[in-house]
XYZ file of C-alpha atoms in Angstrom:
574
model
C -137.740 -273.978 -131.022
C -136.821 -271.312 -133.456
C -133.498 -269.496 -132.350
C -132.920 -265.933 -132.734
C -129.759 -264.022 -133.625
C -128.803 -260.597 -133.054
C -125.846 -259.035 -134.702
C -123.242 -257.463 -132.355
C -120.161 -255.255 -133.909
C -116.847 -255.516 -132.957
C -113.036 -254.018 -133.159
C -115.215 -250.796 -133.613
C -114.667 -247.242 -132.612
C -116.845 -246.847 -129.998
C -119.223 -244.288 -131.174
C -122.904 -243.459 -130.173
C -123.881 -246.289 -132.692
C -121.737 -248.877 -131.851
C -122.818 -248.306 -128.149
C -126.053 -248.708 -128.718
C -125.632 -251.819 -131.101
C -123.950 -253.138 -127.817
C -126.481 -252.399 -125.818
C -129.262 -254.057 -127.431
C -127.571 -257.182 -128.180
C -126.535 -257.240 -124.598
C -130.653 -256.875 -123.871
C -130.949 -259.765 -126.775
C -128.674 -261.866 -124.764
C -130.879 -261.278 -121.453
C -133.812 -262.758 -123.806
C -132.151 -265.892 -124.775
C -131.115 -264.607 -128.249
C -127.539 -265.999 -129.849
C -124.768 -263.625 -131.048
C -123.946 -262.904 -134.166
C -120.418 -260.782 -134.449
C -119.236 -259.099 -136.759
C -115.838 -257.614 -136.806
C -114.917 -254.042 -138.349
C -112.133 -254.559 -141.098
C -111.134 -252.866 -144.529
C -113.582 -254.839 -146.820
C -112.104 -253.614 -150.107
C -108.936 -255.425 -149.026
C -110.667 -258.757 -149.101
C -110.446 -260.650 -152.364
C -114.119 -262.167 -153.586
C -113.255 -265.306 -152.647
C -112.102 -264.265 -149.007
C -115.227 -262.324 -148.643
C -116.820 -265.571 -149.438
C -115.455 -267.332 -147.005
C -115.422 -264.551 -144.407
C -118.929 -264.800 -144.766
C -119.726 -268.226 -144.717
C -117.648 -268.255 -141.216
C -120.069 -265.481 -140.055
C -123.321 -267.662 -140.717
C -121.543 -271.431 -139.927
C -123.624 -270.943 -136.358
C -127.270 -270.761 -138.533
C -129.332 -273.442 -139.137
C -132.447 -273.882 -141.618
C -135.509 -272.074 -139.553
C -133.002 -269.890 -137.399
C -133.932 -266.349 -137.920
C -131.681 -263.312 -137.486
C -131.784 -259.660 -136.278
C -129.128 -257.643 -138.132
C -128.119 -254.582 -136.856
C -127.566 -251.929 -139.481
C -125.220 -250.475 -140.381
C -122.439 -252.569 -139.190
C -119.515 -250.065 -140.544
C -118.820 -252.543 -143.360
C -120.631 -250.955 -145.984
C -123.553 -251.925 -147.647
C -122.280 -254.456 -149.934
C -121.179 -256.178 -147.716
C -124.048 -255.959 -145.180
C -126.523 -256.836 -148.869
C -124.128 -260.134 -148.783
C -124.087 -260.819 -145.307
C -128.321 -260.740 -145.696
C -128.485 -263.039 -148.405
C -125.753 -265.656 -147.130
C -128.132 -265.394 -143.962
C -131.124 -266.166 -146.533
C -129.614 -268.989 -147.844
C -128.188 -270.897 -144.794
C -131.720 -270.049 -142.325
C -134.017 -269.887 -145.246
C -135.483 -266.144 -144.361
C -133.826 -263.442 -145.058
C -132.930 -261.093 -141.545
C -134.863 -258.585 -139.816
C -133.300 -255.050 -139.529
C -132.862 -252.704 -136.633
C -131.471 -249.865 -137.651
C -129.951 -247.356 -135.144
C -128.834 -244.318 -137.430
C -129.372 -242.999 -140.501
C -128.831 -245.271 -143.608
C -129.059 -244.327 -147.463
C -131.572 -244.643 -150.560
C -129.322 -247.352 -151.507
C -130.543 -249.922 -148.432
C -134.249 -249.806 -150.778
C -133.591 -252.976 -152.257
C -132.654 -254.635 -148.973
C -135.559 -252.752 -146.955
C -137.706 -254.402 -149.242
C -136.627 -257.895 -149.232
C -137.248 -257.878 -144.878
C -140.350 -258.838 -143.551
C -139.513 -256.505 -140.211
C -137.337 -253.491 -140.155
C -137.302 -251.665 -136.560
C -136.583 -247.971 -135.931
C -135.279 -247.030 -132.478
C -135.141 -243.245 -133.506
C -138.918 -241.521 -134.154
C -137.114 -239.154 -136.418
C -135.060 -242.588 -138.166
C -138.389 -243.921 -138.482
C -140.312 -241.111 -140.256
C -136.815 -241.152 -142.528
C -137.798 -244.959 -143.268
C -141.109 -244.325 -143.806
C -140.578 -242.358 -146.381
C -138.388 -244.164 -148.350
C -139.902 -247.563 -147.944
C -143.173 -245.952 -149.232
C -146.089 -248.622 -149.527
C -144.092 -251.578 -147.387
C -143.536 -249.332 -144.614
C -147.489 -249.718 -143.648
C -146.821 -253.373 -143.164
C -142.716 -253.905 -142.160
C -141.887 -250.893 -140.266
C -142.189 -251.027 -136.729
C -140.537 -248.042 -133.973
C -139.707 -248.507 -130.319
C -137.594 -245.688 -128.706
C -133.957 -246.779 -127.299
C -130.890 -244.961 -127.204
C -127.988 -245.235 -124.608
C -129.979 -243.652 -121.741
C -132.478 -245.962 -121.762
C -132.817 -248.993 -119.347
C -132.215 -252.615 -120.191
C -135.706 -253.698 -119.012
C -136.923 -250.600 -122.510
C -134.338 -252.729 -124.347
C -135.587 -255.420 -123.790
C -139.719 -254.204 -124.375
C -137.913 -252.907 -127.558
C -136.996 -256.167 -128.950
C -140.002 -258.217 -127.558
C -142.402 -256.174 -128.890
C -140.808 -255.817 -131.960
C -140.356 -260.323 -132.080
C -143.658 -260.432 -130.742
C -145.416 -259.437 -134.462
C -143.231 -262.292 -135.533
C -147.018 -264.261 -135.196
C -148.024 -262.651 -137.966
C -145.521 -263.912 -139.945
C -146.470 -266.461 -142.722
C -146.162 -270.245 -142.054
C -145.159 -272.363 -144.770
C -145.883 -275.609 -142.814
C -148.910 -276.257 -144.513
C -148.065 -274.797 -148.036
C -147.980 -276.583 -151.119
C -143.980 -277.460 -151.035
C -142.083 -277.042 -154.612
C -138.277 -277.857 -155.390
C -135.902 -276.501 -157.974
C -131.988 -277.333 -158.254
C -129.522 -274.863 -159.973
C -126.536 -274.405 -160.962
C -126.282 -271.627 -163.268
C -122.728 -270.068 -164.512
C -124.181 -267.750 -166.640
C -127.583 -266.793 -165.695
C -129.701 -268.350 -167.877
C -131.222 -271.188 -165.828
C -131.682 -268.817 -162.853
C -134.144 -267.022 -165.032
C -135.524 -270.211 -166.357
C -136.610 -271.309 -163.008
C -138.078 -268.048 -162.317
C -140.334 -268.537 -164.886
C -140.963 -272.250 -163.892
C -142.344 -270.640 -160.353
C -144.389 -268.106 -162.170
C -146.239 -270.956 -163.979
C -146.817 -272.753 -160.769
C -147.978 -269.570 -159.231
C -150.223 -268.755 -162.313
C -152.306 -271.653 -162.100
C -151.944 -272.933 -158.038
C -154.526 -271.439 -155.669
C -153.249 -272.669 -152.743
C -150.126 -271.238 -150.564
C -146.540 -272.213 -152.298
C -143.385 -272.441 -150.631
C -140.553 -272.865 -153.013
C -137.588 -274.535 -151.692
C -134.212 -273.672 -154.415
C -131.467 -276.182 -153.884
C -128.222 -273.909 -155.226
C -124.709 -273.429 -155.146
C -122.472 -270.380 -154.991
C -122.937 -269.988 -159.224
C -126.397 -268.124 -158.879
C -124.969 -265.090 -157.360
C -126.683 -263.078 -155.145
C -128.525 -260.821 -157.564
C -130.430 -263.879 -159.243
C -130.994 -265.063 -155.710
C -132.827 -261.610 -154.953
C -134.565 -261.390 -158.181
C -135.808 -265.170 -157.739
C -137.063 -264.047 -154.207
C -138.779 -260.935 -155.733
C -140.682 -262.947 -158.705
C -141.545 -265.149 -155.725
C -142.535 -262.821 -152.990
C -144.450 -260.376 -155.484
C -146.976 -263.366 -156.328
C -147.832 -264.390 -152.913
C -145.427 -267.591 -152.036
C -142.223 -267.843 -150.162
C -138.979 -269.197 -151.310
C -136.163 -270.623 -149.300
C -132.437 -270.911 -150.354
C -130.385 -274.104 -149.608
C -126.973 -273.313 -150.670
C -125.083 -276.342 -150.782
C -120.625 -276.066 -152.220
C -119.938 -274.759 -155.839
C -118.332 -277.954 -157.130
C -120.655 -280.303 -155.504
C -120.775 -283.640 -156.363
C -118.684 -282.457 -159.305
C -116.040 -285.909 -158.794
C -119.076 -288.173 -158.980
C -119.730 -287.190 -162.407
C -118.041 -287.441 -166.049
C -116.996 -284.281 -168.100
C -119.160 -285.902 -171.129
C -122.153 -285.372 -168.338
C -120.996 -282.132 -167.443
C -120.965 -280.655 -171.160
C -124.649 -281.874 -171.517
C -125.954 -281.216 -167.574
C -125.099 -279.848 -164.842
C -124.459 -281.062 -161.292
C -127.540 -279.594 -159.957
C -129.543 -282.917 -161.028
C -127.285 -284.090 -157.863
C -128.767 -281.961 -155.618
C -132.258 -283.571 -154.990
C -130.224 -286.760 -153.853
C -129.963 -284.928 -150.508
C -133.553 -283.313 -150.722
C -134.475 -285.798 -147.217
C -131.251 -284.183 -145.405
C -131.735 -280.724 -146.414
C -135.742 -280.462 -145.984
C -135.552 -282.209 -142.704
C -138.986 -280.775 -141.592
C -140.482 -280.890 -145.015
C -142.955 -284.121 -145.145
C -143.505 -284.249 -148.865
C -142.456 -281.952 -151.818
C -142.868 -281.588 -155.802
C -139.727 -281.391 -157.233
C -139.582 -279.757 -160.893
C -136.988 -279.538 -163.394
C -135.827 -275.700 -164.292
C -137.464 -276.131 -168.049
C -141.430 -276.785 -167.484
C -144.075 -274.861 -167.338
C -147.049 -275.682 -164.967
C -150.288 -275.201 -166.866
C -152.375 -276.768 -164.001
C -153.059 -276.576 -159.981
C -150.796 -278.645 -158.863
C -153.103 -279.258 -155.703
C -154.329 -282.353 -157.960
C -150.600 -283.824 -157.859
C -149.688 -282.527 -154.180
C -153.146 -284.739 -152.741
C -151.905 -287.083 -155.099
C -151.972 -290.892 -153.278
C -148.675 -292.788 -153.853
C -150.305 -295.616 -152.147
C -147.405 -296.740 -150.015
C -144.481 -295.540 -152.473
C -141.344 -293.320 -151.715
C -141.994 -290.961 -155.462
C -144.646 -290.517 -157.729
C -143.546 -290.106 -161.390
C -144.412 -290.796 -164.907
C -143.006 -293.179 -167.347
C -140.056 -291.358 -169.744
C -142.118 -291.756 -173.386
C -139.103 -290.826 -175.163
C -137.619 -294.375 -173.822
C -140.504 -295.899 -174.160
C -140.831 -295.085 -177.733
C -136.981 -295.407 -178.768
C -136.010 -292.450 -179.267
C -133.262 -292.677 -176.747
C -132.054 -295.579 -174.561
C -130.564 -296.075 -171.128
C -127.720 -298.158 -170.250
C -129.147 -299.332 -167.306
C -131.831 -300.717 -169.845
C -129.830 -302.494 -171.444
C -128.200 -304.064 -168.498
C -131.608 -305.448 -167.650
C -131.588 -303.085 -164.313
C -135.046 -301.244 -165.410
C -137.410 -302.659 -167.850
C -138.107 -300.169 -170.490
C -141.584 -299.466 -169.361
C -141.382 -298.999 -166.351
C -138.324 -296.055 -166.708
C -139.664 -292.843 -165.678
C -138.575 -288.921 -166.386
C -137.283 -287.464 -163.083
C -137.901 -283.838 -164.380
C -141.490 -284.224 -162.143
C -140.934 -285.956 -158.856
C -143.597 -286.346 -155.870
C -141.528 -287.093 -153.194
C -142.691 -288.320 -150.001
C -139.320 -287.142 -147.795
C -140.399 -289.257 -145.078
C -140.547 -292.724 -146.653
C -137.700 -292.118 -148.160
C -135.911 -290.685 -144.914
C -136.986 -294.192 -143.145
C -136.015 -296.464 -146.371
C -132.544 -294.947 -146.007
C -130.466 -292.316 -146.958
C -130.641 -291.170 -150.739
C -127.288 -289.599 -150.810
C -125.372 -293.094 -149.573
C -127.865 -295.105 -152.166
C -127.010 -292.830 -155.235
C -123.083 -292.971 -154.165
C -123.502 -296.928 -154.066
C -125.271 -296.661 -157.675
C -122.229 -294.902 -159.071
C -119.474 -297.147 -157.598
C -120.987 -299.686 -160.006
C -122.315 -297.572 -162.912
C -119.762 -294.925 -163.353
C -120.411 -294.702 -167.374
C -124.444 -294.264 -167.089
C -125.723 -291.291 -169.002
C -127.750 -289.754 -167.052
C -126.431 -290.289 -164.242
C -128.974 -288.686 -161.498
C -132.142 -289.845 -163.554
C -130.311 -293.684 -164.022
C -129.846 -293.656 -160.313
C -133.378 -292.331 -159.342
C -134.488 -295.366 -161.257
C -132.593 -297.974 -159.758
C -132.942 -297.096 -156.315
C -136.875 -296.496 -156.684
C -137.470 -299.025 -158.772
C -139.896 -301.493 -156.435
C -140.928 -298.351 -154.452
C -142.622 -295.977 -157.301
C -146.114 -295.275 -158.457
C -146.527 -294.487 -162.117
C -148.452 -291.132 -162.461
C -150.517 -289.947 -165.170
C -148.575 -289.032 -168.338
C -149.676 -285.001 -167.429
C -147.940 -284.493 -164.736
C -144.652 -284.828 -167.176
C -145.503 -284.221 -170.585
C -142.440 -284.293 -172.956
C -142.861 -281.287 -175.602
C -141.270 -283.015 -178.496
C -144.102 -285.523 -177.756
C -146.774 -282.495 -177.886
C -145.546 -280.773 -180.849
C -146.186 -283.868 -183.005
C -149.430 -285.175 -181.488
C -150.988 -282.543 -179.193
C -150.435 -278.803 -179.759
C -152.917 -277.560 -178.424
C -152.906 -276.670 -174.981
C -153.815 -278.313 -172.404
C -153.965 -279.059 -168.740
C -150.603 -280.529 -167.313
C -146.808 -279.758 -166.854
C -144.929 -279.268 -169.845
C -141.434 -280.553 -169.921
C -138.690 -278.851 -172.505
C -136.489 -281.614 -171.577
C -133.780 -279.561 -172.200
C -134.809 -278.391 -175.222
C -134.815 -274.467 -174.400
C -135.743 -272.999 -177.728
C -139.642 -272.271 -179.018
C -140.107 -272.727 -182.042
C -141.088 -269.639 -184.272
C -141.366 -271.603 -187.238
C -144.629 -273.807 -185.846
C -145.856 -271.066 -183.242
C -148.475 -273.494 -180.733
C -149.901 -272.573 -177.952
C -148.318 -273.975 -175.907
C -145.650 -271.972 -177.451
C -147.640 -268.848 -177.311
C -148.162 -268.937 -173.286
C -144.575 -270.129 -172.192
C -143.159 -267.077 -174.532
C -145.482 -264.846 -172.495
C -144.664 -266.411 -168.934
C -141.197 -265.601 -170.234
C -141.924 -261.562 -171.281
C -142.939 -261.294 -167.692
C -139.919 -262.066 -166.189
C -138.140 -259.165 -166.875
C -134.262 -260.339 -166.415
C -135.607 -263.375 -168.913
C -136.581 -260.359 -171.908
C -133.135 -259.700 -172.708
C -132.525 -263.646 -173.205
C -135.546 -263.652 -175.293
C -134.550 -260.425 -177.014
C -131.236 -262.047 -177.891
C -132.940 -265.216 -179.215
C -134.825 -263.192 -181.560
C -131.945 -261.537 -182.593
C -130.556 -264.340 -183.387
C -132.757 -266.022 -185.282
C -133.300 -262.513 -187.771
C -129.476 -263.656 -188.153
C -130.034 -266.926 -188.955
C -132.573 -265.830 -191.280
C -130.797 -263.648 -193.341
C -127.522 -265.891 -193.174
C -129.915 -268.747 -194.830
C -131.219 -266.174 -197.459
C -127.735 -264.990 -198.004
C -127.039 -268.729 -199.093
C -129.557 -269.447 -201.040
C -128.776 -266.701 -203.054
C -125.451 -267.840 -203.488
C -126.557 -270.990 -204.345
C -129.381 -269.251 -207.092
C -126.507 -267.126 -208.268
C -124.161 -270.332 -208.982
C -126.427 -272.159 -210.941
C -127.564 -269.410 -212.805
C -124.001 -269.069 -214.284
C -124.384 -271.775 -216.532
C -125.786 -275.567 -216.965
C -123.830 -277.453 -213.882
C -124.548 -280.660 -212.278
C -125.945 -280.987 -208.691
C -124.732 -283.419 -206.377
C -126.023 -284.135 -203.010
C -123.854 -285.290 -200.536
C -125.064 -287.376 -196.947
C -127.922 -289.556 -196.231
C -131.500 -289.125 -196.673
C -131.892 -286.921 -193.907
C -134.421 -283.848 -193.660
C -132.334 -280.978 -194.562
C -131.219 -282.630 -197.800
C -134.829 -283.886 -198.218
C -135.778 -280.110 -198.061
C -133.244 -279.412 -200.230
C -134.492 -281.954 -202.814
C -137.624 -281.086 -202.866
C -136.300 -277.166 -203.628
C -134.054 -278.535 -206.371
C -136.042 -281.294 -207.953
C -134.874 -284.926 -207.826
C -134.954 -284.830 -211.361
C -132.355 -281.970 -211.445
C -130.009 -284.048 -209.193
C -126.994 -285.693 -210.830
C -126.390 -288.414 -208.448
C -126.014 -289.128 -204.783
C -123.455 -289.619 -202.647
C -123.922 -290.961 -199.055
C -120.558 -292.345 -197.838
C -121.118 -295.399 -198.107
C -119.453 -298.209 -200.946
C -122.231 -300.573 -200.215
C -124.819 -298.302 -201.265
C -123.023 -297.645 -204.734
C -125.004 -298.374 -207.770
C -129.004 -298.579 -205.729
C -131.230 -295.184 -206.316
C -132.876 -292.690 -203.903
C -135.228 -290.438 -205.336
C -134.503 -292.671 -208.567
C -131.415 -291.127 -209.241
C -127.891 -292.737 -208.864
C -126.321 -293.443 -205.154
C -122.420 -293.546 -206.101
C -119.423 -293.757 -203.592
C -117.159 -290.805 -202.928
C -114.427 -291.702 -204.990
C -116.864 -290.749 -207.893
C -116.618 -287.146 -206.789
C -113.123 -286.950 -207.024
C -113.684 -287.624 -211.024
C -115.799 -284.312 -211.739
C -114.172 -281.582 -213.307
C -114.147 -278.614 -211.255
C -116.424 -275.723 -211.809
C -118.862 -277.858 -213.780
C -120.984 -278.953 -210.306
C -122.085 -278.199 -207.328
C -122.175 -280.265 -204.154
C -125.084 -279.925 -201.431
C -123.186 -281.405 -198.165
C -124.740 -282.895 -195.140
C -121.771 -282.007 -192.547
C -122.798 -285.327 -190.305
C -122.267 -287.547 -193.258
C -119.311 -289.855 -193.324
C -119.172 -290.009 -189.333
C -118.896 -285.894 -189.368
C -116.287 -285.678 -191.851
C -118.159 -284.526 -194.658
C -116.924 -280.918 -194.764
C -113.219 -282.104 -194.027
C -113.523 -284.550 -197.183
C -114.857 -282.058 -200.034
C -111.710 -279.656 -198.938
C -109.207 -281.738 -199.039
C -110.105 -282.491 -202.754
C -110.027 -278.623 -202.642
C -113.880 -277.636 -203.166
C -114.285 -274.633 -201.795
C -117.291 -273.423 -199.852
C -120.198 -271.374 -201.692
C -118.526 -271.875 -204.806
C -117.952 -275.441 -205.290
C -120.186 -276.410 -202.587
C -122.890 -275.282 -199.990
C -124.207 -276.709 -196.399
C -127.556 -277.860 -196.629
C -128.927 -276.982 -192.827
C -127.079 -273.416 -193.605
C -130.716 -273.438 -195.791
C -133.165 -275.052 -194.265
C -134.761 -274.269 -191.202
C -134.941 -276.213 -188.025
C -138.540 -278.273 -188.734
C -136.262 -278.451 -192.128
C -133.232 -280.203 -189.898
C -131.802 -277.131 -190.710
C -129.501 -274.696 -188.068
C -131.795 -272.409 -185.947
C -128.881 -270.124 -184.776
């Protein structure tokens, strides 16, 4: 049974507003509601950390699924109230209803829009809010008179009449349940989740309820934005809050440089979504280009999860230590960016988080620790899905750039390849531009790309200028990689004096019918008579250090190949 809480203000002067809030809270108690006590205090004296702790204490009695009637104003200011409302949303999965007993300003408009029900207890207040809320008022705004003279029976009628409308609220139990995990220090991943959510809603005809597992790195502004994206497209969203540094002690600093702790949040899905039988988990860096109802209705044939074999592992682009140790077969290692999870079955087979902890005790050096753990835990309990349900973008760019009904997974690659603009990139960019707070990120990417291209042009002009001064030897330093191959094609292999690849064992060999010599040969050259085109990661990333140690100057004696080539040519993108 859903518990209903009603707020009540304490430690405040007994004004008419406070007396009325006490009166309505008492009527709520008589109806079986629980009190959410709020103390009046100087909010400005709190640091952000103190305020966060205070808010956690206020909502600590709330449980997922509870509903809260928040009486406004509390006297602690709109900023406090807005943060409290979002904290209530995070703990319960529902933004609070508002019971307004006196005038509030237009700066409350965003809060009123986010709430599903607003009750005004004065006729003039109802008319004011109706004007402020505009079209929202017809669906959300209710009126029932109450003041210090109304009877307790009238006050109860005020609340019960308001709550009778709960039957009209959308039920999520029959919706497709979709989950994201989110840790976001700079705001970019919140917008990426919003784009993924939008792609789901654009293609899925059935009702959708999003569950977002997050920590406090996702601020209230971004939570509000995510909720707006969902609500404006007819979907529901529930937030599930985890501690800021949750799971950090279990993973290496190396992992944190490449990924985030969000990957660990899904280990708690069976415990956090107790009323949910099945969920589709999606990484933030995906684009859904099909109706999810087909995946939602996929039979798992008695298995706990459905997933797609990792094509990168299968094709040998990268590997996993658990494969090397024989814990999982290469052809049965799945990518965990898209998972169809039977939560009931997972719960029946034991605690997923405890299984994860058991895995890392024995495999603390695993590279993709969350994905590796899931592969080991569900090794014999997985149904392998069609590859269209987790299609890695890196494969599609090369093999099939035409848009297909599929879930496309950027797999950590956040770029759109403007040099080789496919249908996939076009649709994804259109989606990104629909998310207002993603537009600034796109603008910055374009600016970085423009500046990068200007820099490449400048570098090429310097090289041409240098080679035009007088005849000089052209020497290439580095292995036969994309950017050096491109520069070889531009300059012409016949114009290259020789190659250096950093390995003395390769001296006296040939590349493009030109000699390959050791680095020591370069030391014997007369400065000013040659130019070196360098691949920085040659000689175990010491190529730049080595040429500068023999007093060669950048853009005079040597030039860096990736700064003069595009991304598809092996160059630096930005």
